[in-house]
XYZ file of C-alpha atoms in Angstrom:
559
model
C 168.969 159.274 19.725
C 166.355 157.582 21.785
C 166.656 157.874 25.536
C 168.145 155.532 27.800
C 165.290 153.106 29.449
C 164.915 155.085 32.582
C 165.952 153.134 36.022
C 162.755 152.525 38.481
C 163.487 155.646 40.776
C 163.540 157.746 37.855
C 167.228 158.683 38.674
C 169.575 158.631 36.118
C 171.924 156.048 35.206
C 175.213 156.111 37.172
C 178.033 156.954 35.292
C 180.493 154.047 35.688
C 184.757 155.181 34.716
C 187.103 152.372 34.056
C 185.303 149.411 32.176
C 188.712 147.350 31.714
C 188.147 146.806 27.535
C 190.646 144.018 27.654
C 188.465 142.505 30.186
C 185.281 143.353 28.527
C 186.619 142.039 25.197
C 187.087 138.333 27.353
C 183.658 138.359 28.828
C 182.139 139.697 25.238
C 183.691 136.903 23.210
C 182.543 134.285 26.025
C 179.141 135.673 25.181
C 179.044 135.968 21.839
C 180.001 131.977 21.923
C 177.337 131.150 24.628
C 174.400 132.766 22.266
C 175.441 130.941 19.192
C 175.500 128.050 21.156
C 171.680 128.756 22.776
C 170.383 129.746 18.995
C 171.956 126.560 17.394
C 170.601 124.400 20.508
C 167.202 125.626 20.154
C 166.860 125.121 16.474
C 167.500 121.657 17.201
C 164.955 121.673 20.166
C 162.727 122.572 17.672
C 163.539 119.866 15.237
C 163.251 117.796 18.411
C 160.028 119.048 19.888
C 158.447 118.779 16.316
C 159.748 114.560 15.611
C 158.375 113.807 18.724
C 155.154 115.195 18.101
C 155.047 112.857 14.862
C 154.878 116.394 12.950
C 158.205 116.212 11.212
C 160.440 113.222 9.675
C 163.636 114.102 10.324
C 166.277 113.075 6.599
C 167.970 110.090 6.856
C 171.321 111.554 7.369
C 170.217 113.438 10.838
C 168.660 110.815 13.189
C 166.284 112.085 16.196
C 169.630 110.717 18.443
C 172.085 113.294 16.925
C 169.729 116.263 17.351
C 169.102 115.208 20.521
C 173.126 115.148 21.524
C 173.456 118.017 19.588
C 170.995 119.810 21.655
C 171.816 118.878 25.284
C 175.332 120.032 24.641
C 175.259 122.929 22.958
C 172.804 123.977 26.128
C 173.881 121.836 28.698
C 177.522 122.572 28.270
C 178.305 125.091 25.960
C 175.719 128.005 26.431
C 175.434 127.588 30.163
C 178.879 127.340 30.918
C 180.516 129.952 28.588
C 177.799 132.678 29.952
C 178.547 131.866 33.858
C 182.659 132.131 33.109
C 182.254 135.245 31.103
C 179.713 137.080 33.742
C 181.912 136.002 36.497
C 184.842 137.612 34.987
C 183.186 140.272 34.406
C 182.105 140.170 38.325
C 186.211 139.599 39.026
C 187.121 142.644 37.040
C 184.001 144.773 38.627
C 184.437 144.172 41.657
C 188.211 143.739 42.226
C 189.747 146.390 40.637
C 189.912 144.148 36.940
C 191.645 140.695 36.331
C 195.166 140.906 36.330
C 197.192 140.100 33.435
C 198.223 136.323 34.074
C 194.409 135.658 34.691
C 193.562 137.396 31.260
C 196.012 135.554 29.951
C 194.724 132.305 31.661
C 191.324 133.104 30.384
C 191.796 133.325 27.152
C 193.522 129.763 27.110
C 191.104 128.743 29.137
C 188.789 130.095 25.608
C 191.144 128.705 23.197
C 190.699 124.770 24.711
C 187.155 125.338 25.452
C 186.815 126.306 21.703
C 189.044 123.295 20.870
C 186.810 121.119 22.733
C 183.425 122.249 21.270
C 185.249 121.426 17.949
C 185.646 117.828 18.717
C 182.480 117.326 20.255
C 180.230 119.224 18.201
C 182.275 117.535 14.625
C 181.593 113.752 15.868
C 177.925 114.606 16.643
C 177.628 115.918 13.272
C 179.248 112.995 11.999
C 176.567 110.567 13.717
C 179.522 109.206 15.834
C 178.566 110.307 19.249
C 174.652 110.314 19.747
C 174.978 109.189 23.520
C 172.927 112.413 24.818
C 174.892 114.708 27.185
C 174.949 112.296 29.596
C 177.438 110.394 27.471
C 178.074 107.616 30.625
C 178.465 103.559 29.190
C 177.783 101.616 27.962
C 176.896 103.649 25.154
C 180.042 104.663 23.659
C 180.779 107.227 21.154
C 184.200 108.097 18.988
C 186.673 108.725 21.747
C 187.605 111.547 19.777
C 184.237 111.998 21.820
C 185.954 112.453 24.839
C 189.188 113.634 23.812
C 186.872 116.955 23.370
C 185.336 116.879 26.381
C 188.970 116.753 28.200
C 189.984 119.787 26.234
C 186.581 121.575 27.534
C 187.637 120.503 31.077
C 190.939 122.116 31.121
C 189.580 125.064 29.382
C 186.664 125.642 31.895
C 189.837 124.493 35.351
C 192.250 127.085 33.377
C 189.351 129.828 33.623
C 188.579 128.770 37.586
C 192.202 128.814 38.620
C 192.677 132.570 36.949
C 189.247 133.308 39.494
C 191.185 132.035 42.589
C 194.384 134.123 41.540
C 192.322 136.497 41.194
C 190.783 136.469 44.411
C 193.647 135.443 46.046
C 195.520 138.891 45.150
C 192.999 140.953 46.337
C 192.529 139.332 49.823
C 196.115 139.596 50.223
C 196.104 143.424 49.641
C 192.910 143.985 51.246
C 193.326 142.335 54.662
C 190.379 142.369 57.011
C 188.140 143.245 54.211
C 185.119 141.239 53.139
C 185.287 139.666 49.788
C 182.660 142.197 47.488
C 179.358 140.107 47.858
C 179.198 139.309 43.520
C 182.722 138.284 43.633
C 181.708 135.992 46.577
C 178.928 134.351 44.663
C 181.581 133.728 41.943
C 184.160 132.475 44.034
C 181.214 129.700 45.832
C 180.482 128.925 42.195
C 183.944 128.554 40.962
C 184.825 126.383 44.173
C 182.056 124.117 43.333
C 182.341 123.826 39.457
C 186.236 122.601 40.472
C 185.299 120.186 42.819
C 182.398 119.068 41.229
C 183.636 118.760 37.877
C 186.784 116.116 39.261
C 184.461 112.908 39.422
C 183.054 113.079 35.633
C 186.914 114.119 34.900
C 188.241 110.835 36.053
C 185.573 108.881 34.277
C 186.182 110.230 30.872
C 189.478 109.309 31.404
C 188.248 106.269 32.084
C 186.238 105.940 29.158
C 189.217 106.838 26.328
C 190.982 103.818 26.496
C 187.803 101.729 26.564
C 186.462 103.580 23.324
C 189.771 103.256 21.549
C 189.315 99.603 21.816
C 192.454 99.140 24.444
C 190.473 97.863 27.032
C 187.562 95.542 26.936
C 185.111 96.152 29.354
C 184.474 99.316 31.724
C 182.809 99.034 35.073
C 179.107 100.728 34.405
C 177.889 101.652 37.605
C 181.251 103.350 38.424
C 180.830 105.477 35.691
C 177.607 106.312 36.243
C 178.313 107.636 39.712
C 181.248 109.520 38.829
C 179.026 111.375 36.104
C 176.086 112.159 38.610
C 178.338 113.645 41.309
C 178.795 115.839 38.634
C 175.498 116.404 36.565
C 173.750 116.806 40.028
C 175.958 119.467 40.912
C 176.097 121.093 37.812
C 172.598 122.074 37.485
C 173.110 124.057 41.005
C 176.497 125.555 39.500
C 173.737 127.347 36.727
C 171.342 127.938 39.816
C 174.131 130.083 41.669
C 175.349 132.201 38.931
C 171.363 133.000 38.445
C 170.650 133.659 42.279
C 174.129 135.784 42.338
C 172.111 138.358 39.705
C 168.742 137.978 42.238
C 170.293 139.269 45.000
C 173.181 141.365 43.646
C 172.084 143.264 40.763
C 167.725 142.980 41.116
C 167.668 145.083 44.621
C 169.181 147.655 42.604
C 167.725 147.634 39.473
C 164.034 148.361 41.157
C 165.026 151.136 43.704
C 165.544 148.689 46.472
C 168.521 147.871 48.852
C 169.971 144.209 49.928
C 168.468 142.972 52.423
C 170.929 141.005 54.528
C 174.542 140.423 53.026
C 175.029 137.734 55.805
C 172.169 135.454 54.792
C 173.508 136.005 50.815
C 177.024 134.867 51.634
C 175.494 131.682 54.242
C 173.155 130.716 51.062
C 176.826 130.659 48.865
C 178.735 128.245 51.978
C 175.617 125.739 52.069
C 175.426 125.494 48.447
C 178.760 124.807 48.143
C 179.584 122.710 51.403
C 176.328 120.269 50.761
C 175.746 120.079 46.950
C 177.992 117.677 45.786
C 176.514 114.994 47.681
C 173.472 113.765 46.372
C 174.202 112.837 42.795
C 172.577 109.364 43.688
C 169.118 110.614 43.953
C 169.641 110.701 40.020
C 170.282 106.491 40.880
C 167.154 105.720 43.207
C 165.863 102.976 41.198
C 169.561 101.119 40.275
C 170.555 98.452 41.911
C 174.029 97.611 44.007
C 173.581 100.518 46.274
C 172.511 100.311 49.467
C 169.202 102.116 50.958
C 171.669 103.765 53.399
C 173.638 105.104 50.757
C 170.740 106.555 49.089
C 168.911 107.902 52.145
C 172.342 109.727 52.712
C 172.330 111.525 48.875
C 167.976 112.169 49.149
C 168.790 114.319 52.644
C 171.361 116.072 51.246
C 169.478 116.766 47.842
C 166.883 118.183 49.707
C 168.647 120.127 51.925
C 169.413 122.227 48.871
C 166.168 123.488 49.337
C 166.738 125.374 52.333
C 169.108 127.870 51.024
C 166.171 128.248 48.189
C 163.705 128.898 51.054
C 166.303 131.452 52.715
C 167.096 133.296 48.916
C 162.674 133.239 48.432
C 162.472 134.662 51.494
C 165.320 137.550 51.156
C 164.318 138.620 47.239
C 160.053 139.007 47.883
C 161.407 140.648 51.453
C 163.173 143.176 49.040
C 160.417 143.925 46.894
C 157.897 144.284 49.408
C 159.754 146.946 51.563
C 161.022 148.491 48.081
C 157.165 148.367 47.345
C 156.081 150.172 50.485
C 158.840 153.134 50.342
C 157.386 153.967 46.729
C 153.737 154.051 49.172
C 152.325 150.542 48.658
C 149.315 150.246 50.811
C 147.308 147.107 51.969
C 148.603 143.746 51.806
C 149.094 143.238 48.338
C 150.120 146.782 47.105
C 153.675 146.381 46.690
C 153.116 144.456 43.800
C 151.870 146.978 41.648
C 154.654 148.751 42.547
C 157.377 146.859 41.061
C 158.884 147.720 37.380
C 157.074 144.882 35.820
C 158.090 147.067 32.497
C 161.755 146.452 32.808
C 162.935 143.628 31.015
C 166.019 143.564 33.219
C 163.290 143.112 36.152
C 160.575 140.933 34.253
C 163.137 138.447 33.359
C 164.900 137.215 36.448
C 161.621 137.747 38.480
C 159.684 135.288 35.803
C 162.731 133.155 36.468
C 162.174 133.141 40.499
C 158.390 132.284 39.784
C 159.299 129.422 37.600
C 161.757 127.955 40.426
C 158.737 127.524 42.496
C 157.323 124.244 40.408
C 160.750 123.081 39.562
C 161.968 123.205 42.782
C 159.013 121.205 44.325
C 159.272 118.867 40.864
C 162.803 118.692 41.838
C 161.789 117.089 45.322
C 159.338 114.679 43.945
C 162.240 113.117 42.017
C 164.426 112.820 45.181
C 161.693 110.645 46.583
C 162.064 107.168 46.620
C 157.632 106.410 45.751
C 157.320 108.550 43.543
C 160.547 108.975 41.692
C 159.124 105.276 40.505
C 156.323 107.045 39.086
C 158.400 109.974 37.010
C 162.297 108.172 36.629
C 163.155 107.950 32.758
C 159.511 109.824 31.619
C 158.729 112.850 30.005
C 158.009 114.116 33.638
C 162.286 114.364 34.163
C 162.475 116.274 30.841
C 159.819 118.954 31.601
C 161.605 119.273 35.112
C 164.568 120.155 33.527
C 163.298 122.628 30.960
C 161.939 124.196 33.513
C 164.849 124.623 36.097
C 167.574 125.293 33.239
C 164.762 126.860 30.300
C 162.784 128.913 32.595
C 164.655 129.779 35.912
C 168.707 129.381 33.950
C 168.025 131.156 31.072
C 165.756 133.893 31.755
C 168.361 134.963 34.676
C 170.992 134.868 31.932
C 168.777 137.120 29.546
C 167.982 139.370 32.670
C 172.030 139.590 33.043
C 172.603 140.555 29.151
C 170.252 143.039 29.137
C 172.510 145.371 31.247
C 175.721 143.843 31.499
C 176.018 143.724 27.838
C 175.496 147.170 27.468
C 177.714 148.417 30.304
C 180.383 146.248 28.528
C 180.126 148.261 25.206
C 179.477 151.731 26.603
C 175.590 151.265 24.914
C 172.416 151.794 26.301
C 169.177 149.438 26.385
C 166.620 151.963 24.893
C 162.718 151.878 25.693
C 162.434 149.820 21.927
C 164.831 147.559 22.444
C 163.399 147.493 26.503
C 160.072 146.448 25.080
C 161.191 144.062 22.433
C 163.081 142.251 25.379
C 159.719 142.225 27.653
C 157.750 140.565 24.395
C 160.654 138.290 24.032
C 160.824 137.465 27.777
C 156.743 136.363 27.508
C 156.813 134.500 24.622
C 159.818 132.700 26.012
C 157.668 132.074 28.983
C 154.648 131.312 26.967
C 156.356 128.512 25.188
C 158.182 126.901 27.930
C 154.834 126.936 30.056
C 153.381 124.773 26.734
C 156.509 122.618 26.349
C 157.227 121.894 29.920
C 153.537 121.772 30.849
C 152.717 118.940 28.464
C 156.257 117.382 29.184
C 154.838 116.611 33.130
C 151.465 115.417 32.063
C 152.701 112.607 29.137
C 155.353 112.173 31.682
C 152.228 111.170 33.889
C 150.847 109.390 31.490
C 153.584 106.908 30.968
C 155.425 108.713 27.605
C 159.372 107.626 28.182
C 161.600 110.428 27.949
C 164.781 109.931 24.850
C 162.513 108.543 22.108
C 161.276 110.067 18.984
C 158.180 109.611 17.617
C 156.277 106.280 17.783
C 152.770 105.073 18.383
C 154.197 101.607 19.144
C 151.873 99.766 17.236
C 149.019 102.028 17.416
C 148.841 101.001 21.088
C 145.746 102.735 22.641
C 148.304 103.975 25.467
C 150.594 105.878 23.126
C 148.086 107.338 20.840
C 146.268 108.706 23.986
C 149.949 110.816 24.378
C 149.661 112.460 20.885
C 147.357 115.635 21.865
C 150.067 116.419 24.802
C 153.007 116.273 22.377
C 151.090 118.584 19.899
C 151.293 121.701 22.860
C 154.949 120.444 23.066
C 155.718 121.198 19.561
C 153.534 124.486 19.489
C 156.020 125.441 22.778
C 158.912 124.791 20.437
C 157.652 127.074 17.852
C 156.754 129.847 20.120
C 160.973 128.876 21.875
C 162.565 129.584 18.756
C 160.822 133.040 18.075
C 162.366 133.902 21.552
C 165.261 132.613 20.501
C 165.690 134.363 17.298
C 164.731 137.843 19.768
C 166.874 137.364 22.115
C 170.117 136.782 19.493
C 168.853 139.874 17.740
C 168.522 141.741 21.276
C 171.955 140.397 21.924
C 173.916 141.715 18.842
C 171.653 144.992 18.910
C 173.037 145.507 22.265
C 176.678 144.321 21.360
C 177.274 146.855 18.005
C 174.141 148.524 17.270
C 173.040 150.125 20.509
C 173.434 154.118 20.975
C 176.191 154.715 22.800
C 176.642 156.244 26.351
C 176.812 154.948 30.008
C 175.261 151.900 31.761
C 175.300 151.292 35.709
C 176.534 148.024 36.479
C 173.785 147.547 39.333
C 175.568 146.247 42.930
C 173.116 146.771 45.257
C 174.244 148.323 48.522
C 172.930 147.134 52.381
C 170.470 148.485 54.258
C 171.411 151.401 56.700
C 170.411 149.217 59.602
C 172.188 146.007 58.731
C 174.279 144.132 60.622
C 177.761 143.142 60.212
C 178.975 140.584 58.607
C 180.944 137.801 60.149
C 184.196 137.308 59.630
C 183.704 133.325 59.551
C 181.792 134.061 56.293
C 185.445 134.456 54.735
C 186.903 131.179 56.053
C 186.720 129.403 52.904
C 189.339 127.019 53.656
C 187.148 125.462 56.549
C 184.227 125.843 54.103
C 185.930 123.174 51.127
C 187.393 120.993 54.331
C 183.905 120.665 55.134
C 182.689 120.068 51.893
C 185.324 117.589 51.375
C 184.598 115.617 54.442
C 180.556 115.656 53.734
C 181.642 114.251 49.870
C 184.160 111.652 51.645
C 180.911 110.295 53.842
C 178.852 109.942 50.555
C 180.995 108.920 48.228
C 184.375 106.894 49.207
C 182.273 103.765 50.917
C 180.036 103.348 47.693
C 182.430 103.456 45.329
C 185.565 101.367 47.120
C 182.573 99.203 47.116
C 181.880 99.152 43.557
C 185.719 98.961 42.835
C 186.336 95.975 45.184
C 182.892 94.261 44.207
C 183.112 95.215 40.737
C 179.867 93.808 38.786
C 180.821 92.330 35.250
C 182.279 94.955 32.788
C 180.803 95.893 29.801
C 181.889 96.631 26.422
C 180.837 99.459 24.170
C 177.665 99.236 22.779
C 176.330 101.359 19.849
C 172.674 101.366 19.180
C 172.253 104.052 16.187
């Protein structure tokens, strides 16, 4: 039997009792879901990358529009959100002494509608009936059997929340005066904001049914729109959360190191959650029938997002440095070399941290009212994307399989299947630095961002965009071998694995921290807040575009 991958002090592996199976089973099946999704989404990213790069004709019967749909949900919606609800359960039953028995039970309905819901959306996709992108707002309008799925996926995903609360909620009450355990924090900030956030795009599918089943004519377009982007703004965060939870939770401990302040952890949480609604119009800079004010409102509070980003940069290289210097780092630099860049379960969420740096500063470019002319609807928005969900997302999420997987089934990650995961983790890297890369340059260069392939007309302009999509297609290619590693990685680790025991890595303070406040654990004057701060950005614009409705307009399909 090969030997367990050996942690970075050289200690053993903690010995962990009492690994709930019922629980593990929940957060196992969420996972296995959430990897089928991210294989089947990539293989049609590849399909994608490849028709845009005028190297593939897709058949008649699957248009560039469907794999593009296909895509954005199976990544957008399914994969990310099925792999933050099972880790976060898996936090819950950690942390708090395992999910009680209503909340299993609430999970797996929670499952069972989710699944439902991926049905419905994934079958009119297939059936060319819904290629309006994951964005999905009108006047595009797909089957409403459509949406009809996505309200299935909602109640799923709220049934899954609420059973975090109760959760929660139990333990506080049997643990007065206690702080909340810092990963079960995290979860709880990201739970309170997928609720909240999720309520505006809610109310506009239910908007949308009766319009797509033809019982009502027209729908008001810019309403929609805003109720979606108060939710695909915040969403993106949601993903950015459940990655930074793993940076400062589970990282520290992984490489020898201790957290470095539990205060500043649980203040980056309550601004994330209080401020990050608001600014879902920075994704509407260039529409029209909003007022500068209004938008000026949304751009400050998009970029004060970066602040907590600042604080969590600041806290994780703090960490490695000092971790550095107690394994005898000398000069400025040494610490560096000291870090276990041959851990996968380090290499992959610190390649993720890296790749936040130029997709957090793309990310602020956008919110700017100049240039956002430049970028809005290019190439340039895609690559930013890829690189904040492909790079900074995913890689976290890998970083997280590699050991919560294993601590799940009783397994071990060995030094092979250690080293498969680092060549996996590069050549993930590798092909998102291609894809994204030439994604922000054509973007640059004027290439619009949901087209396939087309020279239009042999214009000079267009043709001059064909060696940039070529590096996007060989990014593809190299996406799906990492891909195809990480599923195998995944199952290896899930059945295949030797068995024995895995630490589920919490790291613990420093012996010279200070306390943390008790306001930290006011969470009822944190969502007051946040509800205020969303009131202020949202309820003048949109009485406004109730009252003053602009013409309606009635379903359109264009494929």
């Amino acid at each position: 039997m090969e030997a367990v991958v050996k942690n970075t002090f050289g200690s053993k592996v903690n010995e962990v009792a009492g690994v709930n199976k019922q629980d593990a089973r929940i957060t196992l099946t969420f996972f296995t879901v959430a990897f089928i999704a991210f294989f089947l989404g990539c293989v049609l990213g590849l399909l994608q990358g490849l028709n845009r790069a005028g190297l593939l004709e897709l058949p008649a019967w699957l248009n560039y529009y469907q794999v593009l749909s296909g895509h954005g949900v199976l990544l957008v919606l399914v994969f990310s959100t099925t792999f933050m609800l099972g880790y976060f359960l898996a936090a819950f039953s950690h942390t708090l002494g395992g999910l009680l028995p209503k909340v299993r039970k609430m999970a797996w309905v929670g499952f069972a509608l989710m699944v439902v819901g991926v049905v419905f959306v994934a079958t009119t996709i297939i059936m060319g009936d819904a290629s309006v992108m994951y964005t999905f707002y009108p006047p595009m309008a797909a089957s409403p059997w459509f949406y009809v799925g996505l309200v299935f996926l909602v109640l799923g995903i709220w049934a899954v929340l609420f059973g975090g609360f109760i959760n929660v909620a139990d333990w506080r009450k049997k643990h007065k005066g206690q702080h909340l355990p810092l990963l079960a924090y995290f979860a709880t900030g990201a739970f309170v904001l997928f609720f909240f956030g999720s309520i505006g795009v809610t109310i506009e599918v239910l908007m949308i049914i009766p319009w797509a089943f033809g019982w009502t004519e027209t729908i008001n377009v810019m309403l929609s729109r805003t109720l979606f982007w108060s939710f695909g703004h915040t969403l993106v965060n949601i993903w950015y959360l459940t990655a930074v939870s793993s940076w400062y939770v589970a990282v520290p401990k992984l490489i020898g190191g201790k957290l470095l302040s539990d205060s500043l952890a649980r203040l980056v949480v309550i601004i994330l959650v209080v401020l990050n609604i608001t600014g879902g119009f920075h994704h509407q800079i260039i529409d029209p029938g909003i007022t500068e004010g209004i938008k000026f409102m949304h751009v400050f509070m998009s970029l004060s997002i970066a602040f907590p980003s600042l604080m969590t940069a600041f806290a994780m290289f703090a960490v490695f440095e000092r971790t550095g210097r107690k394994k005898g780092a000398k000069g400025l630099l040494g610490w560096i070399k000291k870090l276990p860049w041959g851990d996968v379960r380090f290499l992959a969420p610190m390649i993720a941290m890296i790749g936040f740096i130029p997709a957090g500063a793309g990310g602020i470019a956008q919110t700017n009212n100049q240039l956002n002319q430049v970028v809005h609807n290019s190439m340039w928005v895609v690559g930013h994307f890829h690189l904040t969900l492909g790079v900074t997302v995913v890689l976290s999420f890998c970083g997280i399989a590699y050991w919560l997987i294993p601590h799940l089934t009783k397994r071990v990650l060995t030094p092979k299947i250690n080293k498969l995961g680092v060549i996996q983790t590069i050549v993930w890297s590798l092909g998102m630095l291609f894809m994204s890369g030439a994604m922000h340059w054509v973007g640059l260069l004027g290439s619009p961002r949901r087209t396939s392939y087309t020279t239009y007309g042999d214009n000079a302009t267009a043709l001059g965009w064909d060696p940039y999509l070529l590096f996007l297609a060989v990014g593809g290619t190299l996406l799906i071998i990492g891909a195809v590693l990480m599923v195998y990685i995944v199952f290896h680790l899930m059945f295949k694995a030797p068995k024995g025991e895995t630490e589920f890595p919490i790291a613990e303070a420093e012996e010279d921290a200070s306390e943390t406040p008790k306001w930290t654990e006011r969470w009822t004057l944190w969502i007051a807040l946040m509800i205020a701060i969303v009131a202020m950005a949202y309820v003048i614009p949109i009485v406004d575009m109730i009252v003053n409705a602009p013409p309606g307009s009635p379903p359109f399909r264009t494929w």
